[in-house]
Amino acid sequence: MKKFWEIEGTKREDITPEFLFNHRRKFIQGGTLFGMASLLPQWAMAAPKFPAKLNEKYKGEKDLALTKEDLATSYNNFYEFSLDKAEVKKKVESWNLTETWSVNVGGLIEKPKSHSVADLCDLAGGVEERIYRFRCVEGWSMVVPWTGFSLSKLIEKLAPKATAKYVRFETFGDKKIGTNISNQPQYPWPYVEGLTMAEAMHPLTLVAVGMYGKPLPRQNGAPIRMIVPWKYGFKSIKSLVKIDFVDQQPKTLWNQLAPNEYGFYANVNPKVDHPRWSQASERILDGGFFPKKKPTLMFNGYEKEVAEIYKGLDLAKNY
Amino acid sequence: MASWVYRIALLIPLFYWVSQIFFGDLGAEPTKTLSHWTGEMALYYLWFNLAIGALIGFSFRWPAWSRFLLRHRRYLGVLTFLILVIHLFMYFALEAFEFNALEQIVTKTYLIFGSLAWLILLVLALTSNNISIRKLGGRRWKQIHRTVYLASFFVSIHVLLIEKTDLIKYGALVSLLWIVQLTRFARFLKKKMQKKSGPKGRRPKSSGAVSPVN
């Protein structure tokens, strides 16, 4: 006999973990316990469970210490909010993420459709934790535990047509969310990034919904973003609203702005300098006054895994 | 009294930076933050210093405030250079004092222009004292110190190349300076032409202070 407080079909896994419950409470200050469910954002309603299980294949290396969480979540290149990396965290406060977030998946696939974040996680068969190196084109680097799923798993389910050669990603362009967008009219908003089909299908290519065992903070690209660990950070687009399968190389934001500085591939490569600075080494993000540097690795240390994709490609020309 | 207030007021950014180092939050890359702050402040001070010259150049009589600003111009200039010393130190710290830092200085365009400006301003800072003025003679000293315009030109390029992200702000700052300076130059040429045709131009009485008033 079912107790009156038991809801039909409720399983243990469907109950919100305590952490997420508290996380959501912040969004709904002042709301009563009743009617709370209706106030919850859709992406949080059936959100993936945190922390997710660590995938042993991607647990990082012993010599790589995780970057402190407060550094990784307070040093953000998110120009939609501010050009100042330290300011983004303050500027995202006005972004009300309780609204329903959906990702439009379309282009050259059988069934173009709008998906909730939870939907996408489900489609891909759930999320896991992975520890990746992250190298910014500006010359700093960090090591972060992300929560997410391989984009390839999603693509398999979406069944793109054979004519699809690239995947195009798009961030929100809403000026009400990104309060700095209208201050910077010289940028071709919204932020667009892209990958070749081979890159998108690589198991390392991650769709992330969390970091440090928690949902993504807004400044790090909540609620859902890309992480392509062997490329410079700007390729890992934040706050996805659109994924399109296309037959032509997408016109990406940084590539359009400065094609001589930011190529379409943007693979981490210590031998190809940025025109304005060397990429041979990187500063380890540690909050210290005198930064330590370490040599930058080819493909950010993922050479074994991804070099195959670029066989025969002149990486000095196709930077 | 006013002099002291003015001179100490100009030091406020330095006090602010030091307080931020000890009590504030300079973010994940404090060195980078400071290198940016010092660069930006030095730019404002350099532009302010040139604006003083422009304001005086444009006005017929020299009001009291202009004499006041003029008197402290060398102080402002030396202070600007001191900030640029910190700026350069932060660059080397950011590169962990590796040899690579020097290599980049001579190969990367924005750094080449930055360093050239730095070297010119070094000479100007070193000669910004009464002994140098006496030794060089007012005229020659003035000629040497006019290279501040060349330094500013290099600074403009340096800033525009590195500040690609915020081109609107820095583009406006740089254009403002050069619009003012080119207007001054045009006036200077006009005056020169007038002088050739007859000494009718009314020239401000020199107060004896050294300044690049064209």
Short mmCIF file of C-alpha atoms in Angstrom, two decimals:
data_model
loop_
_atom_site.label_atom_id
_atom_site.label_comp_id
_atom_site.label_asym_id
_atom_site.label_seq_id
_atom_site.Cartn_x
_atom_site.Cartn_y
_atom_site.Cartn_z
CA MET A 1 0.00 0.00 0.00
CA LYS A 2 1.39 3.34 -0.99
CA LYS A 3 1.68 6.06 1.61
CA PHE A 4 -0.12 9.26 0.72
CA TRP A 5 3.13 11.23 0.42
CA GLU A 6 4.63 8.83 -2.04
CA ILE A 7 4.33 10.00 -5.56
CA GLU A 8 3.55 7.64 -8.33
CA GLY A 9 6.63 6.13 -9.90
CA THR A 10 9.14 7.82 -7.61
CA LYS A 11 12.39 5.92 -7.41
CA ARG A 12 15.32 6.64 -5.14
CA GLU A 13 17.35 7.99 -8.06
CA ASP A 14 14.68 10.53 -8.87
CA ILE A 15 14.91 12.22 -5.51
CA THR A 16 16.94 15.39 -5.56
CA PRO A 17 20.22 14.93 -3.71
CA GLU A 18 20.68 17.20 -0.74
CA PHE A 19 23.38 19.25 -2.42
CA LEU A 20 21.29 20.08 -5.45
CA PHE A 21 18.34 20.84 -3.24
CA ASN A 22 20.39 23.43 -1.40
CA HIS A 23 21.78 24.72 -4.66
CA ARG A 24 18.29 25.31 -5.94
CA ARG A 25 17.19 26.96 -2.76
CA LYS A 26 19.44 29.85 -3.58
CA PHE A 27 17.44 30.47 -6.73
CA ILE A 28 14.13 30.47 -5.02
CA GLN A 29 14.71 32.54 -1.95
CA GLY A 30 11.37 33.62 -0.56
CA GLY A 31 9.49 30.81 -2.24
CA THR A 32 7.49 28.52 -0.06
CA LEU A 33 7.98 24.79 0.11
CA PHE A 34 4.65 24.31 -1.65
CA GLY A 35 4.72 25.18 -5.26
CA MET A 36 8.48 24.89 -5.24
CA ALA A 37 8.46 22.33 -7.99
CA SER A 38 6.71 24.72 -10.33
CA LEU A 39 9.33 27.37 -9.67
CA LEU A 40 12.23 25.09 -10.39
CA PRO A 41 14.03 25.54 -13.68
CA GLN A 42 13.45 22.73 -16.06
CA TRP A 43 17.16 22.07 -16.44
CA ALA A 44 17.47 21.61 -12.72
CA MET A 45 14.32 19.53 -12.33
CA ALA A 46 15.71 16.39 -13.83
CA ALA A 47 19.29 17.56 -13.64
CA PRO A 48 22.06 14.99 -13.65
CA LYS A 49 23.19 13.75 -10.28
CA PHE A 50 26.21 15.36 -8.69
CA PRO A 51 28.88 14.40 -8.04
CA ALA A 52 29.08 11.97 -10.93
CA LYS A 53 31.33 8.96 -10.92
CA LEU A 54 34.91 9.59 -12.05
CA ASN A 55 35.82 7.86 -15.29
CA GLU A 56 39.12 6.15 -14.45
CA LYS A 57 40.31 6.63 -18.02
CA TYR A 58 40.36 10.39 -17.54
CA LYS A 59 41.52 10.79 -13.98
CA GLY A 60 44.40 13.03 -14.92
CA GLU A 61 48.02 12.45 -14.07
CA LYS A 62 49.65 12.31 -10.68
CA ASP A 63 51.83 15.34 -11.34
CA LEU A 64 48.86 17.44 -12.26
CA ALA A 65 47.32 19.11 -9.26
CA LEU A 66 43.73 20.25 -9.59
CA THR A 67 43.35 24.01 -9.86
CA LYS A 68 41.69 25.49 -6.79
CA GLU A 69 37.98 25.70 -7.39
CA ASP A 70 37.66 29.33 -6.39
CA LEU A 71 40.32 30.27 -8.97
CA ALA A 72 38.70 28.29 -11.78
CA THR A 73 35.34 29.86 -10.99
CA SER A 74 36.53 33.44 -10.65
CA TYR A 75 38.77 33.88 -13.68
CA ASN A 76 36.48 33.67 -16.65
CA ASN A 77 36.66 34.83 -20.21
CA PHE A 78 32.98 35.44 -20.82
CA TYR A 79 32.80 38.62 -22.88
CA GLU A 80 29.02 38.58 -22.90
CA PHE A 81 29.31 39.80 -19.30
CA SER A 82 32.65 41.60 -19.08
CA LEU A 83 36.04 41.80 -20.74
CA ASP A 84 37.55 41.58 -17.27
CA LYS A 85 38.02 37.97 -16.21
CA ALA A 86 37.71 38.81 -12.53
CA GLU A 87 34.51 40.78 -13.02
CA VAL A 88 32.45 38.13 -14.80
CA LYS A 89 31.56 36.39 -11.55
CA LYS A 90 29.92 39.56 -10.25
CA LYS A 91 28.23 40.41 -13.52
CA VAL A 92 26.47 37.04 -13.88
CA GLU A 93 24.52 37.69 -10.66
CA SER A 94 21.79 39.39 -12.65
CA TRP A 95 21.35 36.36 -14.88
CA ASN A 96 18.27 34.52 -13.74
CA LEU A 97 18.88 30.93 -14.73
CA THR A 98 15.55 29.72 -13.40
CA GLU A 99 14.16 30.19 -16.87
CA THR A 100 13.77 27.09 -18.95
CA TRP A 101 16.98 26.46 -20.81
CA SER A 102 16.79 24.57 -24.02
CA VAL A 103 19.31 23.61 -26.64
CA ASN A 104 18.13 23.67 -30.21
CA VAL A 105 19.60 20.74 -32.10
CA GLY A 106 19.20 20.99 -35.83
CA GLY A 107 20.79 21.25 -39.23
CA LEU A 108 21.53 18.11 -41.18
CA ILE A 109 19.84 15.58 -38.90
CA GLU A 110 16.69 13.50 -39.14
CA LYS A 111 14.69 15.20 -36.41
CA PRO A 112 15.64 18.75 -35.46
CA LYS A 113 14.40 19.32 -31.94
CA SER A 114 14.72 21.49 -28.89
CA HIS A 115 16.11 19.59 -25.90
CA SER A 116 16.33 20.34 -22.20
CA VAL A 117 19.73 19.86 -20.60
CA ALA A 118 18.44 16.83 -18.73
CA ASP A 119 17.13 15.40 -22.00
CA LEU A 120 20.54 15.68 -23.59
CA CYS A 121 22.22 13.99 -20.62
CA ASP A 122 19.68 11.19 -20.80
CA LEU A 123 20.07 10.81 -24.54
CA ALA A 124 23.83 10.45 -24.13
CA GLY A 125 23.36 7.83 -21.44
CA GLY A 126 24.20 9.84 -18.33
CA VAL A 127 27.13 11.87 -17.09
CA GLU A 128 30.53 11.11 -15.61
CA GLU A 129 33.44 13.04 -14.15
CA ARG A 130 36.67 13.61 -16.08
CA ILE A 131 39.80 15.49 -15.17
CA TYR A 132 41.15 17.52 -18.08
CA ARG A 133 43.92 20.00 -18.67
CA PHE A 134 42.64 23.37 -19.84
CA ARG A 135 44.93 25.72 -21.76
CA CYS A 136 43.86 29.27 -22.52
CA VAL A 137 45.20 30.92 -25.65
CA GLU A 138 46.27 33.81 -23.41
CA GLY A 139 48.97 31.63 -21.87
CA TRP A 140 47.52 30.33 -18.60
CA SER A 141 46.37 26.84 -17.79
CA MET A 142 44.42 24.89 -15.23
CA VAL A 143 43.32 21.35 -14.41
CA VAL A 144 39.60 20.89 -13.82
CA PRO A 145 37.26 18.00 -13.01
CA TRP A 146 34.32 18.36 -15.39
CA THR A 147 31.01 16.52 -15.28
CA GLY A 148 29.47 15.67 -18.60
CA PHE A 149 29.26 13.22 -21.46
CA SER A 150 31.06 12.55 -24.72
CA LEU A 151 29.52 14.53 -27.54
CA SER A 152 29.98 11.41 -29.70
CA LYS A 153 27.40 9.54 -27.63
CA LEU A 154 24.86 12.25 -28.32
CA ILE A 155 25.71 12.42 -31.99
CA GLU A 156 25.19 8.67 -32.34
CA LYS A 157 21.65 9.13 -31.04
CA LEU A 158 20.96 12.18 -33.21
CA ALA A 159 21.97 10.38 -36.40
CA PRO A 160 23.26 13.26 -38.52
CA LYS A 161 23.12 12.90 -42.28
CA ALA A 162 26.18 11.87 -44.26
CA THR A 163 26.41 15.39 -45.68
CA ALA A 164 27.20 16.82 -42.23
CA LYS A 165 30.87 17.79 -42.15
CA TYR A 166 30.99 20.17 -39.20
CA VAL A 167 29.20 20.84 -35.95
CA ARG A 168 28.35 24.45 -35.22
CA PHE A 169 27.79 25.61 -31.65
CA GLU A 170 26.12 28.81 -30.57
CA THR A 171 25.86 30.70 -27.27
CA PHE A 172 22.93 32.89 -26.24
CA GLY A 173 22.95 36.34 -27.80
CA ASP A 174 20.33 37.76 -25.48
CA LYS A 175 21.39 41.27 -24.47
CA LYS A 176 19.27 41.03 -21.35
CA ILE A 177 21.37 38.12 -20.12
CA GLY A 178 24.74 39.20 -21.49
CA THR A 179 24.80 42.75 -20.22
CA ASN A 180 28.09 43.54 -21.93
CA ILE A 181 26.97 42.51 -25.42
CA SER A 182 25.65 45.95 -26.34
CA ASN A 183 28.83 47.61 -25.03
CA GLN A 184 30.91 45.71 -27.58
CA PRO A 185 29.21 46.16 -30.95
CA GLN A 186 32.43 45.32 -32.80
CA TYR A 187 32.03 41.63 -31.93
CA PRO A 188 29.93 39.48 -34.28
CA TRP A 189 27.58 38.20 -31.57
CA PRO A 190 26.43 35.62 -30.73
CA TYR A 191 29.53 33.62 -29.89
CA VAL A 192 29.86 30.79 -32.38
CA GLU A 193 32.31 27.91 -32.37
CA GLY A 194 32.74 24.80 -34.48
CA LEU A 195 34.39 21.43 -34.82
CA THR A 196 34.94 19.09 -37.71
CA MET A 197 32.87 15.93 -37.55
CA ALA A 198 36.00 13.89 -36.71
CA GLU A 199 36.78 16.22 -33.81
CA ALA A 200 33.21 16.20 -32.59
CA MET A 201 33.13 12.38 -32.66
CA HIS A 202 36.34 12.06 -30.66
CA PRO A 203 35.60 10.56 -27.22
CA LEU A 204 37.62 13.31 -25.49
CA THR A 205 35.19 15.97 -26.73
CA LEU A 206 33.00 16.60 -23.75
CA VAL A 207 29.64 18.27 -23.27
CA ALA A 208 29.90 19.54 -19.70
CA VAL A 209 27.11 20.34 -17.29
CA GLY A 210 29.19 20.53 -14.14
CA MET A 211 32.60 21.07 -12.60
CA TYR A 212 34.11 20.17 -9.23
CA GLY A 213 31.20 17.81 -8.66
CA LYS A 214 28.57 20.53 -8.92
CA PRO A 215 26.44 22.06 -11.64
CA LEU A 216 28.33 24.62 -13.74
CA PRO A 217 28.39 28.05 -12.15
CA ARG A 218 26.97 30.72 -14.44
CA GLN A 219 30.36 32.35 -14.97
CA ASN A 220 31.76 29.05 -16.26
CA GLY A 221 29.05 28.62 -18.87
CA ALA A 222 26.00 27.20 -17.13
CA PRO A 223 23.97 25.23 -17.72
CA ILE A 224 25.73 23.37 -20.54
CA ARG A 225 28.96 23.95 -22.44
CA MET A 226 31.63 22.28 -24.55
CA ILE A 227 35.06 21.17 -23.35
CA VAL A 228 37.59 20.29 -26.05
CA PRO A 229 40.74 19.68 -24.00
CA TRP A 230 43.32 19.60 -26.78
CA LYS A 231 42.29 22.98 -28.15
CA TYR A 232 42.69 26.47 -26.77
CA GLY A 233 39.96 27.38 -24.32
CA PHE A 234 38.06 29.69 -26.63
CA LYS A 235 37.00 26.67 -28.70
CA SER A 236 35.15 25.33 -25.66
CA ILE A 237 32.00 27.39 -26.05
CA LYS A 238 29.92 28.27 -22.99
CA SER A 239 26.17 28.27 -22.32
CA LEU A 240 25.02 26.43 -25.41
CA VAL A 241 21.68 27.29 -26.99
CA LYS A 242 22.18 25.74 -30.40
CA ILE A 243 23.94 22.78 -31.98
CA ASP A 244 23.77 22.50 -35.75
CA PHE A 245 25.15 19.89 -38.10
CA VAL A 246 26.36 21.70 -41.21
CA ASP A 247 28.27 21.02 -44.41
CA GLN A 248 30.47 24.12 -44.32
CA GLN A 249 33.05 25.36 -41.87
CA PRO A 250 31.19 27.53 -39.37
CA LYS A 251 32.17 31.18 -39.13
CA THR A 252 33.43 31.33 -35.57
CA LEU A 253 33.63 34.52 -33.53
CA TRP A 254 37.35 34.78 -32.87
CA ASN A 255 38.29 33.52 -36.29
CA GLN A 256 36.18 36.23 -37.88
CA LEU A 257 37.64 38.95 -35.65
CA ALA A 258 41.31 38.06 -36.07
CA PRO A 259 41.91 35.21 -38.52
CA ASN A 260 45.69 35.67 -38.28
CA GLU A 261 45.57 35.12 -34.53
CA TYR A 262 42.81 32.59 -34.02
CA GLY A 263 42.52 29.79 -36.51
CA PHE A 264 39.56 27.50 -36.92
CA TYR A 265 41.47 24.52 -35.49
CA ALA A 266 43.13 26.32 -32.58
CA ASN A 267 44.87 23.16 -31.44
CA VAL A 268 47.25 23.71 -28.54
CA ASN A 269 50.66 23.81 -30.19
CA PRO A 270 53.83 25.03 -28.46
CA LYS A 271 55.56 25.43 -31.84
CA VAL A 272 53.06 27.85 -33.33
CA ASP A 273 53.22 31.23 -31.61
CA HIS A 274 50.34 33.59 -31.24
CA PRO A 275 51.42 36.65 -33.27
CA ARG A 276 51.66 38.65 -30.06
CA TRP A 277 53.12 36.12 -27.67
CA SER A 278 54.87 32.78 -27.45
CA GLN A 279 52.86 29.62 -26.84
CA ALA A 280 55.87 27.52 -25.86
CA SER A 281 55.05 27.61 -22.17
CA GLU A 282 52.12 28.33 -19.91
CA ARG A 283 51.46 29.89 -16.52
CA ILE A 284 49.94 27.51 -14.00
CA LEU A 285 46.95 29.25 -12.49
CA ASP A 286 47.64 29.26 -8.75
CA GLY A 287 46.74 32.73 -7.53
CA GLY A 288 50.40 33.36 -6.62
CA PHE A 289 52.25 36.57 -7.20
CA PHE A 290 55.11 35.00 -9.10
CA PRO A 291 53.52 32.50 -11.45
CA LYS A 292 55.22 29.22 -12.18
CA LYS A 293 55.53 28.22 -15.78
CA LYS A 294 55.67 24.86 -17.46
CA PRO A 295 56.31 23.85 -21.05
CA THR A 296 53.15 23.59 -23.13
CA LEU A 297 52.57 20.12 -24.56
CA MET A 298 51.57 19.32 -28.12
CA PHE A 299 47.76 19.04 -28.27
CA ASN A 300 47.82 20.03 -24.61
CA GLY A 301 49.16 16.59 -23.69
CA TYR A 302 46.52 14.67 -25.65
CA GLU A 303 48.75 13.99 -28.63
CA LYS A 304 48.46 10.22 -28.33
CA GLU A 305 44.70 10.42 -28.48
CA VAL A 306 44.09 13.05 -31.16
CA ALA A 307 47.14 13.27 -33.45
CA GLU A 308 45.44 10.73 -35.72
CA ILE A 309 42.74 13.25 -36.68
CA TYR A 310 45.28 15.68 -38.11
CA LYS A 311 47.44 13.26 -40.08
CA GLY A 312 48.78 14.96 -43.19
CA LEU A 313 47.56 18.38 -42.11
CA ASP A 314 50.13 21.19 -41.94
CA LEU A 315 49.56 22.39 -38.39
CA ALA A 316 51.65 25.54 -38.88
CA LYS A 317 49.27 26.63 -41.63
CA ASN A 318 46.11 25.21 -40.11
CA TYR A 319 46.58 26.69 -36.66
CA MET B 1 49.94 73.23 0.37
CA ALA B 2 48.10 72.77 -2.92
CA SER B 3 51.29 71.37 -4.37
CA TRP B 4 51.46 68.70 -1.72
CA VAL B 5 47.83 67.76 -2.12
CA TYR B 6 48.31 67.47 -5.89
CA ARG B 7 51.51 65.46 -5.61
CA ILE B 8 50.07 63.05 -3.06
CA ALA B 9 46.83 62.72 -5.03
CA LEU B 10 48.86 61.52 -7.99
CA LEU B 11 50.27 58.76 -5.76
CA ILE B 12 46.84 57.38 -4.88
CA PRO B 13 46.97 54.60 -7.51
CA LEU B 14 50.26 53.36 -5.99
CA PHE B 15 48.73 53.30 -2.51
CA TYR B 16 45.74 51.50 -3.93
CA TRP B 17 47.86 48.81 -5.60
CA VAL B 18 49.89 48.17 -2.48
CA SER B 19 46.73 47.92 -0.37
CA GLN B 20 45.27 45.49 -2.91
CA ILE B 21 48.37 43.32 -2.73
CA PHE B 22 48.01 42.97 1.03
CA PHE B 23 44.28 43.20 1.67
CA GLY B 24 42.53 42.97 -1.66
CA ASP B 25 41.74 40.40 -4.27
CA LEU B 26 43.93 40.59 -7.32
CA GLY B 27 42.41 37.48 -8.85
CA ALA B 28 43.92 34.30 -10.17
CA GLU B 29 46.85 36.07 -11.81
CA PRO B 30 47.83 38.98 -9.56
CA THR B 31 50.88 39.76 -11.66
CA LYS B 32 48.80 40.04 -14.79
CA THR B 33 46.30 42.26 -13.01
CA LEU B 34 49.05 44.57 -11.83
CA SER B 35 50.77 44.67 -15.20
CA HIS B 36 47.46 45.74 -16.70
CA TRP B 37 46.66 48.31 -14.03
CA THR B 38 50.10 49.90 -14.19
CA GLY B 39 50.00 50.03 -17.98
CA GLU B 40 46.58 51.63 -17.97
CA MET B 41 47.48 54.16 -15.27
CA ALA B 42 50.71 55.13 -17.01
CA LEU B 43 48.70 55.69 -20.18
CA TYR B 44 46.28 58.02 -18.37
CA TYR B 45 49.15 59.94 -16.75
CA LEU B 46 51.03 60.31 -20.01
CA TRP B 47 47.91 61.51 -21.80
CA PHE B 48 47.17 63.90 -18.92
CA ASN B 49 50.67 65.29 -19.13
CA LEU B 50 50.32 65.90 -22.85
CA ALA B 51 46.89 67.43 -22.26
CA ILE B 52 48.50 70.00 -19.96
CA GLY B 53 50.75 71.06 -22.80
CA ALA B 54 47.81 71.18 -25.17
CA LEU B 55 45.62 73.21 -22.82
CA ILE B 56 48.38 75.75 -22.35
CA GLY B 57 49.16 75.78 -26.02
CA PHE B 58 45.55 76.59 -26.83
CA SER B 59 45.00 79.34 -24.28
CA PHE B 60 46.25 82.89 -24.95
CA ARG B 61 47.24 83.91 -21.48
CA TRP B 62 48.50 81.46 -18.98
CA PRO B 63 46.08 81.26 -16.12
CA ALA B 64 47.24 80.40 -12.60
CA TRP B 65 46.12 76.78 -12.84
CA SER B 66 48.20 76.22 -15.93
CA ARG B 67 51.29 77.58 -14.21
CA PHE B 68 50.49 75.27 -11.31
CA LEU B 69 50.19 72.20 -13.55
CA LEU B 70 53.27 73.27 -15.45
CA ARG B 71 55.32 73.45 -12.29
CA HIS B 72 54.51 69.84 -11.47
CA ARG B 73 54.82 68.47 -14.95
CA ARG B 74 58.23 66.95 -14.41
CA TYR B 75 57.02 65.30 -11.21
CA LEU B 76 54.10 63.79 -13.13
CA GLY B 77 56.44 62.60 -15.86
CA VAL B 78 58.89 60.93 -13.49
CA LEU B 79 56.01 59.31 -11.61
CA THR B 80 54.63 57.97 -14.89
CA PHE B 81 57.99 56.43 -15.66
CA LEU B 82 58.19 54.86 -12.19
CA ILE B 83 54.82 53.23 -12.86
CA LEU B 84 56.26 51.98 -16.15
CA VAL B 85 59.20 50.46 -14.28
CA ILE B 86 56.69 48.42 -12.26
CA HIS B 87 54.85 47.66 -15.51
CA LEU B 88 57.98 46.21 -17.09
CA PHE B 89 58.88 44.31 -13.92
CA MET B 90 55.41 42.72 -13.96
CA TYR B 91 55.98 41.63 -17.54
CA PHE B 92 59.18 39.82 -16.58
CA ALA B 93 57.53 38.31 -13.50
CA LEU B 94 54.68 37.09 -15.69
CA GLU B 95 57.23 35.34 -17.89
CA ALA B 96 58.80 33.86 -14.75
CA PHE B 97 62.02 35.78 -15.55
CA GLU B 98 62.83 33.29 -18.28
CA PHE B 99 65.10 34.12 -21.19
CA ASN B 100 62.04 33.79 -23.38
CA ALA B 101 60.83 37.13 -22.00
CA LEU B 102 63.74 38.96 -23.64
CA GLU B 103 63.35 37.01 -26.83
CA GLN B 104 59.72 38.09 -27.08
CA ILE B 105 60.60 41.74 -26.45
CA VAL B 106 62.63 41.88 -29.65
CA THR B 107 60.34 39.73 -31.78
CA LYS B 108 56.75 40.67 -30.89
CA THR B 109 55.59 43.90 -32.51
CA TYR B 110 53.62 45.32 -29.59
CA LEU B 111 56.55 44.65 -27.27
CA ILE B 112 59.03 46.29 -29.64
CA PHE B 113 56.95 49.47 -29.65
CA GLY B 114 56.38 49.27 -25.92
CA SER B 115 60.10 48.94 -25.24
CA LEU B 116 61.03 51.79 -27.58
CA ALA B 117 58.60 54.04 -25.77
CA TRP B 118 59.98 52.82 -22.45
CA LEU B 119 63.55 53.66 -23.50
CA ILE B 120 62.63 57.17 -24.64
CA LEU B 121 60.74 57.80 -21.42
CA LEU B 122 63.74 56.47 -19.48
CA VAL B 123 65.94 59.18 -21.01
CA LEU B 124 63.30 61.82 -20.30
CA ALA B 125 62.92 60.67 -16.69
CA LEU B 126 66.69 60.68 -16.16
CA THR B 127 66.99 64.23 -17.48
CA SER B 128 63.98 65.55 -15.58
CA ASN B 129 66.02 67.49 -13.04
CA ASN B 130 67.41 71.00 -12.71
CA ILE B 131 71.02 69.89 -13.22
CA SER B 132 70.20 68.34 -16.59
CA ILE B 133 68.33 71.45 -17.70
CA ARG B 134 71.29 73.61 -16.75
CA LYS B 135 73.82 71.31 -18.38
CA LEU B 136 71.87 70.82 -21.60
CA GLY B 137 70.58 74.35 -21.83
CA GLY B 138 66.85 75.13 -21.97
CA ARG B 139 66.59 74.94 -25.73
CA ARG B 140 68.27 71.60 -26.15
CA TRP B 141 66.50 70.17 -23.12
CA LYS B 142 63.20 71.17 -24.66
CA GLN B 143 64.14 69.58 -27.97
CA ILE B 144 65.06 66.32 -26.25
CA HIS B 145 61.83 66.33 -24.25
CA ARG B 146 59.74 66.79 -27.34
CA THR B 147 60.53 63.14 -28.09
CA VAL B 148 57.69 62.47 -25.65
CA TYR B 149 55.47 62.77 -28.72
CA LEU B 150 57.40 60.02 -30.44
CA ALA B 151 57.14 57.90 -27.29
CA SER B 152 53.39 58.54 -27.20
CA PHE B 153 53.13 57.41 -30.78
CA PHE B 154 54.87 54.15 -29.88
CA VAL B 155 52.65 53.81 -26.82
CA SER B 156 49.57 54.24 -29.02
CA ILE B 157 50.64 51.35 -31.23
CA HIS B 158 51.59 49.23 -28.21
CA VAL B 159 48.19 49.80 -26.62
CA LEU B 160 46.14 49.26 -29.76
CA LEU B 161 47.93 46.02 -30.55
CA ILE B 162 47.53 44.50 -27.10
CA GLU B 163 44.08 45.88 -26.34
CA LYS B 164 42.36 44.24 -29.24
CA THR B 165 39.55 43.17 -26.97
CA ASP B 166 38.58 46.65 -25.85
CA LEU B 167 39.31 48.56 -29.01
CA ILE B 168 36.52 51.06 -28.46
CA LYS B 169 37.88 52.41 -25.18
CA TYR B 170 41.53 52.47 -26.20
CA GLY B 171 40.76 53.53 -29.75
CA ALA B 172 38.90 56.53 -28.32
CA LEU B 173 41.76 57.38 -25.96
CA VAL B 174 44.35 57.19 -28.70
CA SER B 175 42.30 59.11 -31.26
CA LEU B 176 41.53 61.83 -28.75
CA LEU B 177 45.21 62.40 -28.11
CA TRP B 178 46.15 62.56 -31.76
CA ILE B 179 43.24 64.75 -32.77
CA VAL B 180 44.35 67.27 -30.13
CA GLN B 181 48.01 67.02 -31.06
CA LEU B 182 47.41 67.31 -34.80
CA THR B 183 45.21 70.35 -34.21
CA ARG B 184 48.06 71.87 -32.21
CA PHE B 185 50.48 71.08 -34.98
CA ALA B 186 48.21 72.69 -37.56
CA ARG B 187 47.99 75.83 -35.44
CA PHE B 188 51.75 75.82 -35.02
CA LEU B 189 52.25 75.65 -38.79
CA LYS B 190 49.73 78.44 -39.32
CA LYS B 191 51.52 80.65 -36.83
CA LYS B 192 54.82 79.95 -38.49
CA MET B 193 53.40 81.01 -41.85
CA GLN B 194 52.00 84.18 -40.29
CA LYS B 195 55.36 84.97 -38.73
CA LYS B 196 56.99 84.71 -42.13
CA SER B 197 54.59 87.26 -43.56
CA GLY B 198 55.03 89.62 -40.63
CA PRO B 199 55.31 89.42 -36.84
CA LYS B 200 51.67 89.98 -36.00
CA GLY B 201 51.02 86.87 -33.93
CA ARG B 202 50.44 87.53 -30.28
CA ARG B 203 52.76 85.34 -28.31
CA PRO B 204 52.35 84.53 -24.67
CA LYS B 205 54.97 86.04 -22.42
CA SER B 206 57.30 83.33 -21.32
CA SER B 207 57.33 82.79 -17.58
CA GLY B 208 60.69 81.18 -17.84
CA ALA B 209 59.33 77.73 -17.09
CA VAL B 210 60.41 75.01 -19.41
CA SER B 211 57.62 73.46 -21.39
CA PRO B 212 57.14 72.21 -24.91
CA VAL B 213 54.68 74.91 -25.84
CA ASN B 214 54.52 75.12 -29.56
#
